[in-house]
CSV table of C-alpha atoms and ligand atoms in Angstrom, one decimal:
chain,number,residue,atom,x,y,z
A,1,MET,CA,233.5,188.9,-295.2
A,2,LYS,CA,233.5,186.1,-292.6
A,3,ASN,CA,231.1,183.3,-292.9
A,4,ASN,CA,228.7,183.6,-290.0
A,5,THR,CA,227.0,180.2,-290.2
A,6,THR,CA,226.9,178.2,-287.0
A,7,ASP,CA,228.9,175.1,-286.6
A,8,LYS,CA,227.3,172.3,-284.6
A,9,ALA,CA,230.6,170.8,-283.8
A,10,VAL,CA,231.9,174.1,-282.4
A,11,LEU,CA,228.7,174.6,-280.4
A,12,ALA,CA,229.1,171.1,-279.0
A,13,LYS,CA,232.7,171.9,-278.1
A,14,VAL,CA,231.7,175.1,-276.3
A,15,PHE,CA,229.1,173.1,-274.3
A,16,ASP,CA,231.8,170.6,-273.4
A,17,LEU,CA,234.0,173.4,-272.2
A,18,MET,CA,231.2,174.9,-270.2
A,19,ASN,CA,230.4,171.6,-268.7
A,20,ASP,CA,234.0,171.0,-267.7
A,21,TRP,CA,234.2,174.4,-266.2
A,22,ILE,CA,231.0,173.8,-264.1
A,23,LEU,CA,232.4,170.6,-262.8
A,24,GLU,CA,235.7,172.2,-262.0
A,25,SER,CA,233.9,175.0,-260.2
A,26,GLN,CA,232.2,172.5,-258.0
A,27,ASN,CA,235.4,170.7,-257.1
A,28,PRO,CA,236.8,172.1,-253.9
A,29,ASP,CA,240.3,170.8,-254.8
A,30,THR,CA,240.6,173.1,-257.9
A,31,PRO,CA,241.7,176.6,-257.3
A,32,VAL,CA,238.9,179.2,-257.1
A,33,ILE,CA,241.1,181.4,-259.4
A,34,ASP,CA,244.2,181.0,-261.4
A,35,TYR,CA,245.5,184.4,-260.3
A,36,HIS,CA,247.9,186.6,-262.2
A,37,LYS,CA,248.8,190.2,-261.9
A,38,PRO,CA,247.3,192.4,-264.6
A,39,GLU,CA,250.6,192.9,-266.5
A,40,GLU,CA,251.2,189.1,-266.6
A,41,LEU,CA,247.6,188.3,-267.6
A,42,GLN,CA,247.8,190.9,-270.3
A,43,LYS,CA,250.8,189.1,-271.8
A,44,ILE,CA,249.1,185.7,-271.6
A,45,LEU,CA,245.9,186.9,-273.2
A,46,LYS,CA,247.4,188.9,-276.1
A,47,LEU,CA,244.3,191.0,-276.5
A,48,ASN,CA,245.1,192.7,-279.8
A,49,ILE,CA,242.5,192.4,-282.5
A,50,SER,CA,244.0,192.0,-286.0
A,51,PRO,CA,242.7,193.5,-289.2
A,52,GLU,CA,242.3,190.1,-290.8
A,53,GLY,CA,240.3,188.6,-288.0
A,54,ALA,CA,240.5,185.0,-286.8
A,55,ASN,CA,239.1,181.6,-287.5
A,56,ILE,CA,236.6,179.8,-285.3
A,57,ASP,CA,239.2,177.5,-283.9
A,58,GLU,CA,241.1,180.5,-282.7
A,59,ILE,CA,237.9,181.8,-281.1
A,60,LEU,CA,237.6,178.5,-279.3
A,61,VAL,CA,241.1,178.9,-277.9
A,62,GLU,CA,240.2,182.4,-276.7
A,63,ILE,CA,237.1,181.0,-274.9
A,64,GLN,CA,239.3,178.3,-273.3
A,65,LYS,CA,241.6,181.0,-272.1
A,66,TYR,CA,238.8,183.1,-270.8
A,67,LEU,CA,237.5,180.2,-268.8
A,68,LYS,CA,240.9,179.3,-267.5
A,69,TYR,CA,241.5,182.7,-265.9
A,70,ALA,CA,237.9,183.5,-264.9
A,71,VAL,CA,237.0,183.5,-261.2
A,72,LYS,CA,234.9,180.5,-260.4
A,73,THR,CA,232.1,182.3,-258.6
A,74,GLY,CA,230.2,179.1,-258.1
A,75,HIS,CA,233.1,177.4,-256.3
A,76,PRO,CA,232.7,176.4,-252.6
A,77,ALA,CA,235.7,178.6,-251.7
A,78,TYR,CA,234.2,181.7,-253.4
A,79,LEU,CA,232.8,183.6,-250.4
A,80,ASN,CA,233.8,187.0,-251.6
A,81,GLN,CA,230.9,189.0,-252.8
A,82,LEU,CA,227.2,189.4,-252.7
A,83,PHE,CA,226.7,187.3,-255.9
A,84,GLY,CA,227.7,183.9,-256.9
A,85,GLY,CA,226.7,180.2,-256.7
A,86,PHE,CA,225.7,178.2,-259.7
A,87,ASN,CA,222.0,178.1,-260.6
A,88,PHE,CA,221.4,175.6,-263.4
A,89,PRO,CA,217.9,176.6,-264.5
A,90,ALA,CA,218.9,180.2,-264.4
A,91,PHE,CA,222.0,179.5,-266.4
A,92,LEU,CA,219.9,177.8,-269.1
A,93,GLY,CA,217.7,180.9,-269.1
A,94,GLU,CA,220.7,183.1,-269.6
A,95,LEU,CA,221.8,181.0,-272.6
A,96,VAL,CA,218.4,181.2,-274.2
A,97,THR,CA,218.2,184.9,-273.5
A,98,ALA,CA,221.5,185.5,-275.4
A,99,LEU,CA,220.3,183.2,-278.2
A,100,THR,CA,217.0,185.1,-278.7
A,101,ASN,CA,218.6,188.5,-278.2
A,102,THR,CA,215.7,190.9,-277.9
A,103,SER,CA,214.7,194.1,-276.0
A,104,MET,CA,212.2,194.5,-273.3
A,105,TYR,CA,210.6,197.8,-274.5
A,106,THR,CA,207.6,196.4,-276.3
A,107,TYR,CA,205.4,193.4,-276.0
A,108,GLU,CA,205.7,193.1,-279.8
A,109,VAL,CA,209.5,192.2,-279.7
A,110,ALA,CA,209.5,190.4,-276.4
A,111,PRO,CA,206.1,188.8,-275.9
A,112,VAL,CA,207.1,185.9,-273.6
A,113,ALA,CA,209.7,187.8,-271.6
A,114,THR,CA,207.2,190.7,-271.1
A,115,LEU,CA,204.6,188.4,-269.7
A,116,MET,CA,207.2,186.6,-267.5
A,117,GLU,CA,208.4,189.9,-266.1
A,118,LYS,CA,204.9,191.0,-265.4
A,119,ALA,CA,204.2,187.7,-263.6
A,120,LEU,CA,207.4,187.9,-261.6
A,121,MET,CA,206.8,191.5,-260.6
A,122,GLU,CA,203.3,190.6,-259.4
A,123,LYS,CA,204.7,187.6,-257.5
A,124,MET,CA,207.3,189.7,-255.8
A,125,ILE,CA,204.9,192.5,-255.0
A,126,GLY,CA,202.8,189.8,-253.3
A,127,TYR,CA,205.4,189.6,-250.6
A,128,THR,CA,205.4,193.3,-249.8
A,129,GLY,CA,201.9,193.5,-248.2
A,130,TRP,CA,200.9,196.3,-250.6
A,131,LYS,CA,197.4,196.3,-252.1
A,132,SER,CA,198.9,197.1,-255.5
A,133,GLY,CA,202.2,197.8,-257.1
A,134,THR,CA,204.3,197.7,-260.2
A,135,GLY,CA,207.8,196.7,-260.8
A,136,SER,CA,210.6,196.6,-263.3
A,137,LEU,CA,213.8,194.7,-263.7
A,138,LEU,CA,216.6,197.2,-263.8
A,139,THR,CA,220.3,197.1,-264.4
A,140,GLY,CA,221.4,196.4,-260.8
A,141,GLY,CA,220.6,197.2,-257.2
A,142,SER,CA,222.4,200.6,-257.5
A,143,ASN,CA,220.1,201.6,-260.2
A,144,THR,CA,217.0,200.5,-258.4
A,145,ASN,CA,218.0,202.8,-255.5
A,146,MET,CA,218.6,205.6,-257.9
A,147,VAL,CA,215.3,205.2,-259.7
A,148,ALA,CA,213.5,205.0,-256.3
A,149,MET,CA,215.1,208.4,-255.4
A,150,LEU,CA,214.1,209.8,-258.8
A,151,LEU,CA,210.5,208.7,-258.3
A,152,ALA,CA,210.4,210.1,-254.8
A,153,ARG,CA,211.9,213.4,-256.0
A,154,ASN,CA,209.2,213.7,-258.7
A,155,VAL,CA,206.4,212.8,-256.4
A,156,LYS,CA,207.5,215.0,-253.4
A,157,PHE,CA,208.5,218.0,-255.5
A,158,ASP,CA,205.7,218.6,-257.8
A,159,GLY,CA,206.7,219.5,-261.3
A,160,SER,CA,210.3,218.4,-261.1
A,161,LYS,CA,209.8,215.7,-263.8
A,162,MET,CA,209.3,218.5,-266.3
A,163,ASN,CA,211.1,221.5,-264.7
A,164,GLY,CA,213.7,220.0,-262.4
A,165,ILE,CA,213.9,220.7,-258.7
A,166,PRO,CA,212.1,223.9,-257.7
A,167,SER,CA,214.6,226.7,-257.0
A,168,GLY,CA,215.4,227.5,-253.4
A,169,VAL,CA,214.8,224.0,-252.2
A,170,ARG,CA,217.6,221.8,-250.8
A,171,PRO,CA,216.3,218.3,-251.1
A,172,ALA,CA,217.9,215.7,-248.8
A,173,VAL,CA,218.0,211.9,-248.5
A,174,LEU,CA,218.2,210.2,-245.2
A,175,VAL,CA,220.1,206.9,-245.2
A,176,SER,CA,221.9,204.7,-242.6
A,177,GLU,CA,225.6,205.4,-242.3
A,178,ARG,CA,226.0,201.8,-243.3
A,179,SER,CA,223.9,202.1,-246.5
A,180,HIS,CA,225.3,201.2,-249.8
A,181,PHE,CA,227.4,203.7,-251.7
A,182,SER,CA,224.9,203.7,-254.5
A,183,MET,CA,222.8,206.1,-252.4
A,184,LEU,CA,225.5,208.7,-253.0
A,185,LYS,CA,225.7,207.9,-256.7
A,186,GLY,CA,221.9,208.1,-256.9
A,187,ALA,CA,221.9,211.5,-255.3
A,188,ASN,CA,224.5,212.7,-257.8
A,189,THR,CA,222.5,211.3,-260.7
A,190,ILE,CA,219.2,212.8,-259.8
A,191,GLY,CA,220.7,216.3,-259.4
A,192,ILE,CA,220.6,216.9,-255.7
A,193,GLY,CA,224.3,216.2,-255.1
A,194,GLN,CA,226.1,213.8,-252.8
A,195,ASN,CA,226.2,216.3,-249.9
A,196,ALA,CA,222.4,216.0,-249.8
A,197,VAL,CA,222.8,212.4,-248.5
A,198,ILE,CA,222.5,212.6,-244.7
A,199,LYS,CA,223.9,209.6,-242.9
A,200,VAL,CA,222.0,208.5,-239.8
A,201,PRO,CA,224.1,206.7,-237.1
A,202,VAL,CA,223.4,203.1,-236.5
A,203,ASP,CA,223.2,201.1,-233.3
A,204,GLU,CA,225.6,198.4,-232.1
A,205,ASN,CA,224.0,195.9,-234.5
A,206,GLY,CA,224.4,198.2,-237.5
A,207,ARG,CA,220.7,199.0,-237.6
A,208,MET,CA,219.2,202.4,-238.2
A,209,ARG,CA,216.6,203.1,-235.5
A,210,GLY,CA,213.7,205.6,-235.1
A,211,THR,CA,215.3,208.0,-232.6
A,212,ALA,CA,218.4,208.4,-234.7
A,213,VAL,CA,216.3,209.1,-237.8
A,214,GLN,CA,214.2,211.7,-235.9
A,215,ASN,CA,217.4,213.5,-234.7
A,216,ALA,CA,219.0,213.4,-238.2
A,217,PHE,CA,215.7,214.7,-239.7
A,218,ASN,CA,215.5,217.6,-237.2
A,219,LYS,CA,219.1,218.6,-237.8
A,220,ALA,CA,218.6,218.4,-241.6
A,221,VAL,CA,215.6,220.7,-241.4
A,222,ALA,CA,217.4,223.1,-239.1
A,223,ASP,CA,220.3,223.2,-241.6
A,224,GLY,CA,217.9,224.2,-244.3
A,225,TYR,CA,217.3,220.9,-246.1
A,226,THR,CA,214.0,219.4,-247.1
A,227,PRO,CA,214.3,215.7,-246.6
A,228,PHE,CA,212.0,213.9,-249.1
A,229,ILE,CA,213.1,210.3,-248.9
A,230,LEU,CA,214.2,207.9,-246.2
A,231,CYS,CA,216.1,204.8,-247.3
A,232,THR,CA,216.3,201.8,-245.0
A,233,THR,CA,218.5,198.8,-245.8
A,234,ALA,CA,217.3,195.2,-245.5
A,235,GLY,CA,220.7,193.6,-245.3
A,236,THR,CA,223.6,196.0,-245.2
A,237,THR,CA,226.5,195.3,-247.5
A,238,GLU,CA,229.1,194.9,-244.8
A,239,THR,CA,227.3,193.4,-241.8
A,240,GLY,CA,224.0,192.2,-243.2
A,241,SER,CA,222.1,194.3,-240.8
A,242,PHE,CA,218.4,195.0,-241.2
A,243,ASP,CA,217.3,198.5,-240.3
A,244,ALA,CA,214.2,198.9,-238.0
A,245,ILE,CA,211.9,199.2,-241.0
A,246,ASN,CA,208.7,199.3,-239.0
A,247,GLU,CA,209.9,202.0,-236.6
A,248,VAL,CA,211.0,204.3,-239.3
A,249,SER,CA,208.1,203.6,-241.6
A,250,ASP,CA,205.8,205.4,-239.2
A,251,PHE,CA,208.2,208.2,-239.0
A,252,ALA,CA,208.4,208.5,-242.8
A,253,GLN,CA,204.6,208.5,-243.1
A,254,THR,CA,204.1,211.2,-240.4
A,255,ASN,CA,206.7,213.4,-242.0
A,256,ASN,CA,205.6,212.9,-245.6
A,257,LEU,CA,208.8,211.2,-246.6
A,258,TRP,CA,209.0,208.5,-249.4
A,259,HIS,CA,210.2,205.4,-247.7
A,260,HIS,CA,212.5,203.2,-249.9
A,261,VAL,CA,213.7,199.8,-248.6
A,262,ASP,CA,216.9,198.7,-250.1
A,263,GLY,CA,216.7,194.9,-250.0
A,264,SER,CA,219.3,194.5,-252.7
A,265,TRP,CA,221.2,192.1,-250.6
A,266,GLY,CA,218.9,190.7,-247.9
A,267,GLY,CA,215.6,191.2,-249.8
A,268,SER,CA,215.3,187.7,-251.0
A,269,SER,CA,215.1,186.5,-247.4
A,270,ILE,CA,211.4,187.6,-247.6
A,271,ILE,CA,210.6,184.3,-249.4
A,272,SER,CA,211.3,182.4,-246.2
A,273,LYS,CA,208.5,182.7,-243.6
A,274,LYS,CA,211.1,182.2,-240.9
A,275,TYR,CA,212.8,185.5,-241.9
A,276,GLN,CA,209.8,187.6,-242.9
A,277,HIS,CA,209.7,189.3,-239.6
A,278,LEU,CA,212.8,191.2,-240.7
A,279,PHE,CA,210.6,193.1,-243.1
A,280,LEU,CA,207.9,194.2,-240.7
A,281,GLY,CA,206.8,197.6,-241.8
A,282,LEU,CA,207.6,197.0,-245.5
A,283,GLU,CA,203.8,197.2,-246.1
A,284,LYS,CA,204.0,200.9,-245.2
A,285,ALA,CA,206.9,201.6,-247.5
A,286,ASP,CA,206.7,203.1,-251.0
A,287,SER,CA,209.4,201.1,-252.8
A,288,PHE,CA,211.5,198.1,-252.4
A,289,SER,CA,214.8,197.0,-254.1
A,290,TRP,CA,215.1,193.2,-254.4
A,291,ASN,CA,218.1,191.8,-256.2
A,292,PRO,CA,217.6,188.1,-257.3
A,293,HIS,CA,221.2,188.2,-258.7
A,294,LYS,CA,222.5,188.2,-255.2
A,295,LEU,CA,220.7,185.8,-252.8
A,296,MET,CA,218.7,183.9,-255.4
A,297,ASN,CA,221.9,183.2,-257.4
A,298,ILE,CA,220.5,184.4,-260.7
A,299,PRO,CA,223.4,185.3,-263.1
A,300,LEU,CA,224.1,189.0,-263.1
A,301,ILE,CA,222.1,191.2,-263.8
A,302,CYS,CA,218.7,190.6,-262.2
A,303,SER,CA,217.4,193.4,-260.0
A,304,ALA,CA,213.8,194.4,-259.3
A,305,LEU,CA,212.5,197.8,-258.2
A,306,LEU,CA,209.0,197.4,-256.8
A,307,VAL,CA,206.9,200.5,-256.3
A,308,LYS,CA,203.6,200.8,-254.4
A,309,GLY,CA,200.6,201.9,-256.5
A,310,ASN,CA,199.6,201.3,-260.1
A,311,ASN,CA,201.1,204.1,-262.1
A,312,VAL,CA,203.9,205.9,-260.3
A,313,MET,CA,206.7,204.4,-262.3
A,314,ARG,CA,205.2,204.9,-265.7
A,315,GLU,CA,203.9,208.4,-264.9
A,316,GLU,CA,207.1,209.7,-263.4
A,317,ILE,CA,209.5,208.1,-266.0
A,318,GLN,CA,207.7,208.1,-269.4
A,319,SER,CA,208.5,210.6,-272.1
A,320,TYR,CA,206.2,211.4,-274.9
A,321,ASP,CA,208.2,211.7,-278.1
A,322,SER,CA,208.6,208.0,-278.7
A,323,ASP,CA,205.9,207.2,-281.2
A,324,TYR,CA,208.5,205.6,-283.5
A,325,ILE,CA,208.6,202.7,-281.1
A,326,TYR,CA,205.5,202.7,-279.0
A,327,HIS,CA,202.4,202.3,-281.1
A,328,SER,CA,198.8,202.1,-280.0
A,329,ASN,CA,197.4,198.7,-280.7
A,330,ASP,CA,195.9,195.8,-279.0
A,331,ASN,CA,199.0,194.8,-277.1
A,332,SER,CA,200.6,198.2,-276.3
A,333,ASP,CA,199.2,198.3,-272.8
A,334,TYR,CA,201.6,195.5,-272.1
A,335,ASP,CA,204.7,197.5,-273.2
A,336,LEU,CA,207.1,197.8,-270.3
A,337,GLY,CA,209.4,200.4,-271.9
A,338,PRO,CA,207.5,203.5,-270.9
A,339,ALA,CA,208.2,202.8,-267.2
A,340,SER,CA,211.9,202.3,-267.8
A,341,LEU,CA,214.7,204.8,-268.0
A,342,GLN,CA,216.3,202.6,-270.7
A,343,CYS,CA,215.3,202.2,-274.3
A,344,GLY,CA,216.9,198.9,-275.2
A,345,ARG,CA,216.8,196.6,-272.1
A,346,ARG,CA,217.9,193.1,-271.9
A,347,VAL,CA,215.7,190.2,-270.9
A,348,ASP,CA,216.3,189.4,-267.2
A,349,SER,CA,213.0,187.7,-266.6
A,350,LEU,CA,213.5,184.3,-268.3
A,351,LYS,CA,216.4,183.2,-266.0
A,352,LEU,CA,214.6,184.2,-262.8
A,353,TRP,CA,211.3,182.8,-263.9
A,354,LEU,CA,212.9,179.4,-264.8
A,355,ALA,CA,214.8,179.2,-261.6
A,356,TRP,CA,211.8,180.1,-259.4
A,357,LYS,CA,209.7,177.7,-261.3
A,358,PHE,CA,212.3,175.0,-260.8
A,359,TYR,CA,212.9,175.5,-257.0
A,360,GLY,CA,209.5,176.8,-256.2
A,361,ASP,CA,208.8,179.1,-253.2
A,362,GLU,CA,209.5,176.3,-250.8
A,363,GLY,CA,212.8,175.3,-252.5
A,364,TYR,CA,214.0,178.9,-252.4
A,365,ALA,CA,212.9,179.3,-248.8
A,366,LYS,CA,214.9,176.2,-247.9
A,367,ARG,CA,218.0,177.4,-249.8
A,368,ILE,CA,217.9,180.7,-247.9
A,369,GLU,CA,217.3,179.1,-244.5
A,370,HIS,CA,220.2,176.8,-245.1
A,371,LEU,CA,222.4,179.8,-245.6
A,372,TYR,CA,221.3,181.4,-242.4
A,373,ASP,CA,222.1,178.1,-240.6
A,374,LEU,CA,225.5,178.2,-242.2
A,375,ALA,CA,226.1,181.7,-241.0
A,376,GLY,CA,225.3,180.5,-237.5
A,377,TYR,CA,227.8,177.6,-238.0
A,378,CYS,CA,230.6,180.0,-239.1
A,379,THR,CA,229.9,182.4,-236.2
A,380,THR,CA,230.2,179.5,-233.8
A,381,TYR,CA,233.3,178.3,-235.5
A,382,VAL,CA,235.0,181.7,-235.1
A,383,GLU,CA,233.8,182.1,-231.5
A,384,ASN,CA,235.2,178.7,-230.5
A,385,HIS,CA,238.6,179.2,-232.1
A,386,ASP,CA,241.3,180.9,-230.1
A,387,ASP,CA,243.1,182.4,-233.1
A,388,LEU,CA,239.9,183.9,-234.6
A,389,GLU,CA,237.9,186.9,-233.4
A,390,LEU,CA,234.4,187.9,-234.3
A,391,LEU,CA,234.4,191.5,-235.3
A,392,PHE,CA,230.6,192.1,-235.5
A,393,PRO,CA,227.6,190.2,-234.1
A,394,THR,CA,226.3,188.2,-237.0
A,395,GLN,CA,223.0,189.7,-238.2
A,396,SER,CA,222.2,187.6,-241.2
A,397,LEU,CA,224.5,186.2,-243.9
A,398,ASN,CA,227.7,188.2,-243.4
A,399,VAL,CA,230.2,186.8,-240.9
A,400,ASN,CA,232.8,189.4,-239.9
A,401,PHE,CA,236.0,188.1,-238.3
A,402,ARG,CA,239.7,188.3,-238.3
A,403,PHE,CA,242.8,186.4,-237.4
A,404,ARG,CA,244.2,187.4,-234.0
A,405,THR,CA,247.8,188.5,-234.3
A,406,PRO,CA,250.5,188.3,-231.6
A,407,GLU,CA,251.6,191.6,-230.0
A,408,GLY,CA,253.6,193.8,-232.3
A,409,ILE,CA,252.0,192.7,-235.6
A,410,ASP,CA,249.5,195.1,-237.1
A,411,VAL,CA,246.3,193.1,-237.2
A,412,ASP,CA,244.7,195.0,-240.0
A,413,ALA,CA,247.7,194.8,-242.3
A,414,PHE,CA,248.1,191.2,-241.5
A,415,ASN,CA,244.6,190.2,-242.3
A,416,GLU,CA,244.6,192.2,-245.5
A,417,ALA,CA,247.8,190.4,-246.6
A,418,LEU,CA,246.4,187.1,-245.6
A,419,ARG,CA,243.4,187.6,-247.8
A,420,TYR,CA,245.6,188.4,-250.8
A,421,LYS,CA,247.6,185.2,-250.0
A,422,LEU,CA,244.5,183.1,-250.3
A,423,ILE,CA,243.7,184.7,-253.7
A,424,GLU,CA,247.3,184.2,-255.0
A,425,THR,CA,247.2,180.5,-254.1
A,426,GLY,CA,243.6,180.1,-255.4
A,427,ASP,CA,242.7,178.6,-252.0
A,428,ALA,CA,239.8,180.9,-251.3
A,429,MET,CA,238.3,184.2,-252.2
A,430,VAL,CA,236.9,186.2,-249.3
A,431,ASN,CA,236.7,189.9,-249.1
A,432,TYR,CA,237.2,192.4,-246.3
A,433,CYS,CA,235.6,195.6,-245.1
A,434,ILE,CA,236.4,198.3,-242.6
A,435,LEU,CA,234.3,198.1,-239.4
A,436,PRO,CA,234.5,200.2,-236.3
A,437,LYS,CA,236.9,197.6,-234.8
A,438,GLY,CA,239.2,197.6,-237.8
A,439,LEU,CA,239.7,195.6,-241.0
A,440,SER,CA,237.3,192.7,-241.0
A,441,ILE,CA,237.3,189.6,-243.2
A,442,ARG,CA,233.7,189.5,-244.5
A,443,LEU,CA,232.6,186.0,-245.3
A,444,VAL,CA,229.4,186.0,-247.3
A,445,LEU,CA,227.0,183.0,-247.3
A,446,LEU,CA,225.0,183.0,-250.5
A,447,ASN,CA,225.8,179.8,-252.3
A,448,PRO,CA,223.2,177.3,-251.1
A,449,ASP,CA,225.2,174.4,-252.3
A,450,LEU,CA,227.7,175.1,-249.5
A,451,THR,CA,228.0,172.5,-246.7
A,452,GLN,CA,229.6,172.7,-243.3
A,453,GLU,CA,232.5,170.7,-244.7
A,454,ASP,CA,233.1,173.4,-247.2
A,455,LEU,CA,233.3,175.9,-244.5
A,456,ASP,CA,235.5,173.8,-242.3
A,457,ARG,CA,237.8,173.5,-245.3
A,458,PHE,CA,237.8,177.2,-245.8
A,459,TYR,CA,238.7,177.9,-242.2
A,460,ASN,CA,241.5,175.3,-242.3
A,461,ARG,CA,242.9,177.0,-245.3
A,462,PHE,CA,242.5,180.4,-243.8
A,463,LEU,CA,244.2,179.4,-240.6
A,464,ASN,CA,247.0,177.4,-242.3
A,465,ALA,CA,247.7,180.4,-244.6
A,466,ALA,CA,247.7,182.6,-241.5
A,467,TYR,CA,250.2,180.4,-239.6
A,468,LEU,CA,252.5,180.4,-242.7
A,469,LEU,CA,252.3,184.1,-243.1
A,470,LEU,CA,253.1,184.6,-239.4
A,471,LYS,CA,256.4,182.8,-240.0
A,472,GLN,CA,257.2,185.1,-242.9
A,473,TRP,CA,256.0,188.3,-241.4
A,474,GLN,CA,259.1,190.4,-241.0
A,475,LYS,CA,257.8,193.6,-242.3
A,476,PRO,CA,257.8,196.7,-240.0
A,477,VAL,CA,254.3,197.5,-238.7
A,478,VAL,CA,252.5,199.6,-241.3
A,479,LYS,CA,249.0,200.9,-241.3
A,480,VAL,CA,246.8,199.9,-244.2
A,481,ASN,CA,246.3,202.9,-246.5
A,482,SER,CA,242.6,202.6,-246.8
A,483,LEU,CA,242.0,202.9,-243.0
B,1,LIG,C1,222.6,196.9,-249.7
B,1,LIG,C2,223.0,197.0,-251.2
B,1,LIG,N1,222.4,197.9,-251.9
B,1,LIG,C3,222.7,198.0,-253.2
B,1,LIG,C4,223.7,197.3,-253.8
B,1,LIG,C5,224.1,197.5,-255.2
B,1,LIG,O1,223.7,196.4,-256.0
B,1,LIG,P1,224.3,196.2,-257.4
B,1,LIG,O2,225.7,195.6,-257.2
B,1,LIG,O3,223.4,195.2,-258.0
B,1,LIG,O4,224.3,197.5,-258.1
B,1,LIG,C6,224.5,196.4,-253.0
B,1,LIG,C7,225.6,195.6,-253.6
B,1,LIG,O5,226.3,194.9,-252.9
B,1,LIG,C8,224.1,196.3,-251.7
B,1,LIG,O6,224.7,195.4,-250.8
């Protein structure tokens, strides 16, 4: 049996390692990743677990290795995905959360975290314009979308909580063609099937508009479907577009559709008065996904589902054979578990509460506004550079562009290869997506510590890598597989 007592010296060492890693992550001259192919990394890591175990010094070595090869998602050259940045108060909250290891089902085992989550949900609902609402922190934006669909299904098809979907009905979900893939997963999970997700075409700015929704709805009905939920996106994954929430809210109300707004990516913009106009019509919607682990830089996972009204979540989710855990007493009204699909649920409230307390509404609004300014800066940079091409009009915090290639070089294949070069060298991490014009480098602004100099540095590295790659480009023209 191993001795499990803590060792202050080891703890101090781990804190030192973490501190070094944070400093390295903030230093633009360190690589954003020490990249190795999976087979190589596997050899380096030696991941076998021996029967006799290891001592704590060996554990420290493993932690060092983990940190060495981890992607520095708070690094100024990390522009890759819809999460990242380093949020110190939230990080402290995450540490304390792990330390106190508890579950969110009852007030009894998580008194402070429960009250914090309730306070946060109330605060977030305050931005929606609803008279009342409830919310819950779930395991990611995808799951918030899925649970919104489930609630809509149960509300719109009476009895389906207990008996499933009534026979003879073909429920359908209306979403923008640029909505997140979690809509498909959600439809699969709630038992209506992915084919029941009807994709509504978007306009030239990637926005779903009222007329297109009307047409898609009419067609779905003519095809024998019963649409029951309309999902708009507040910040699409690829182009950061905001659907015309107000226009389609009215349509949803008139046609008895649940209206869910997926603000997983752009939702936090609502904190800034300057960008609240993007959410016009949210007050008429039924539910809202808001992912603080994206634009508020809270460590993964931190995702809220907010639902209009007082009891919908609890009524449509709760099951009744749970008296081994939920007891009637003076604090049971505070239990959050009945309104959750999970039993054990980690504490995601502390880190968000601490960060929000630290920055305040104004601090967060400034952070977010700074990011919108930087998106404008990047857009202008691309527009003013002869070798770069903007692939989509910038809508919010996603800047889509590519390197222009000379005649005879496949522009998609080149840009894809260029992106991998940047990762291999550790110069930058930036992702790509496929847009109507082709493969697009998608630069995401979400780290509020970024400066214009950081972005200049990124573009310099991007261009230098492109010029170098051009010299080496001798491959025959091949189309990228994923296109
Ligand atoms: C618009 C949108 N919705 C939902 C999600 C899913 O969020 P999560 O990654 O937290 O599951 C994403 C993720 O990028 C997203 O961009």
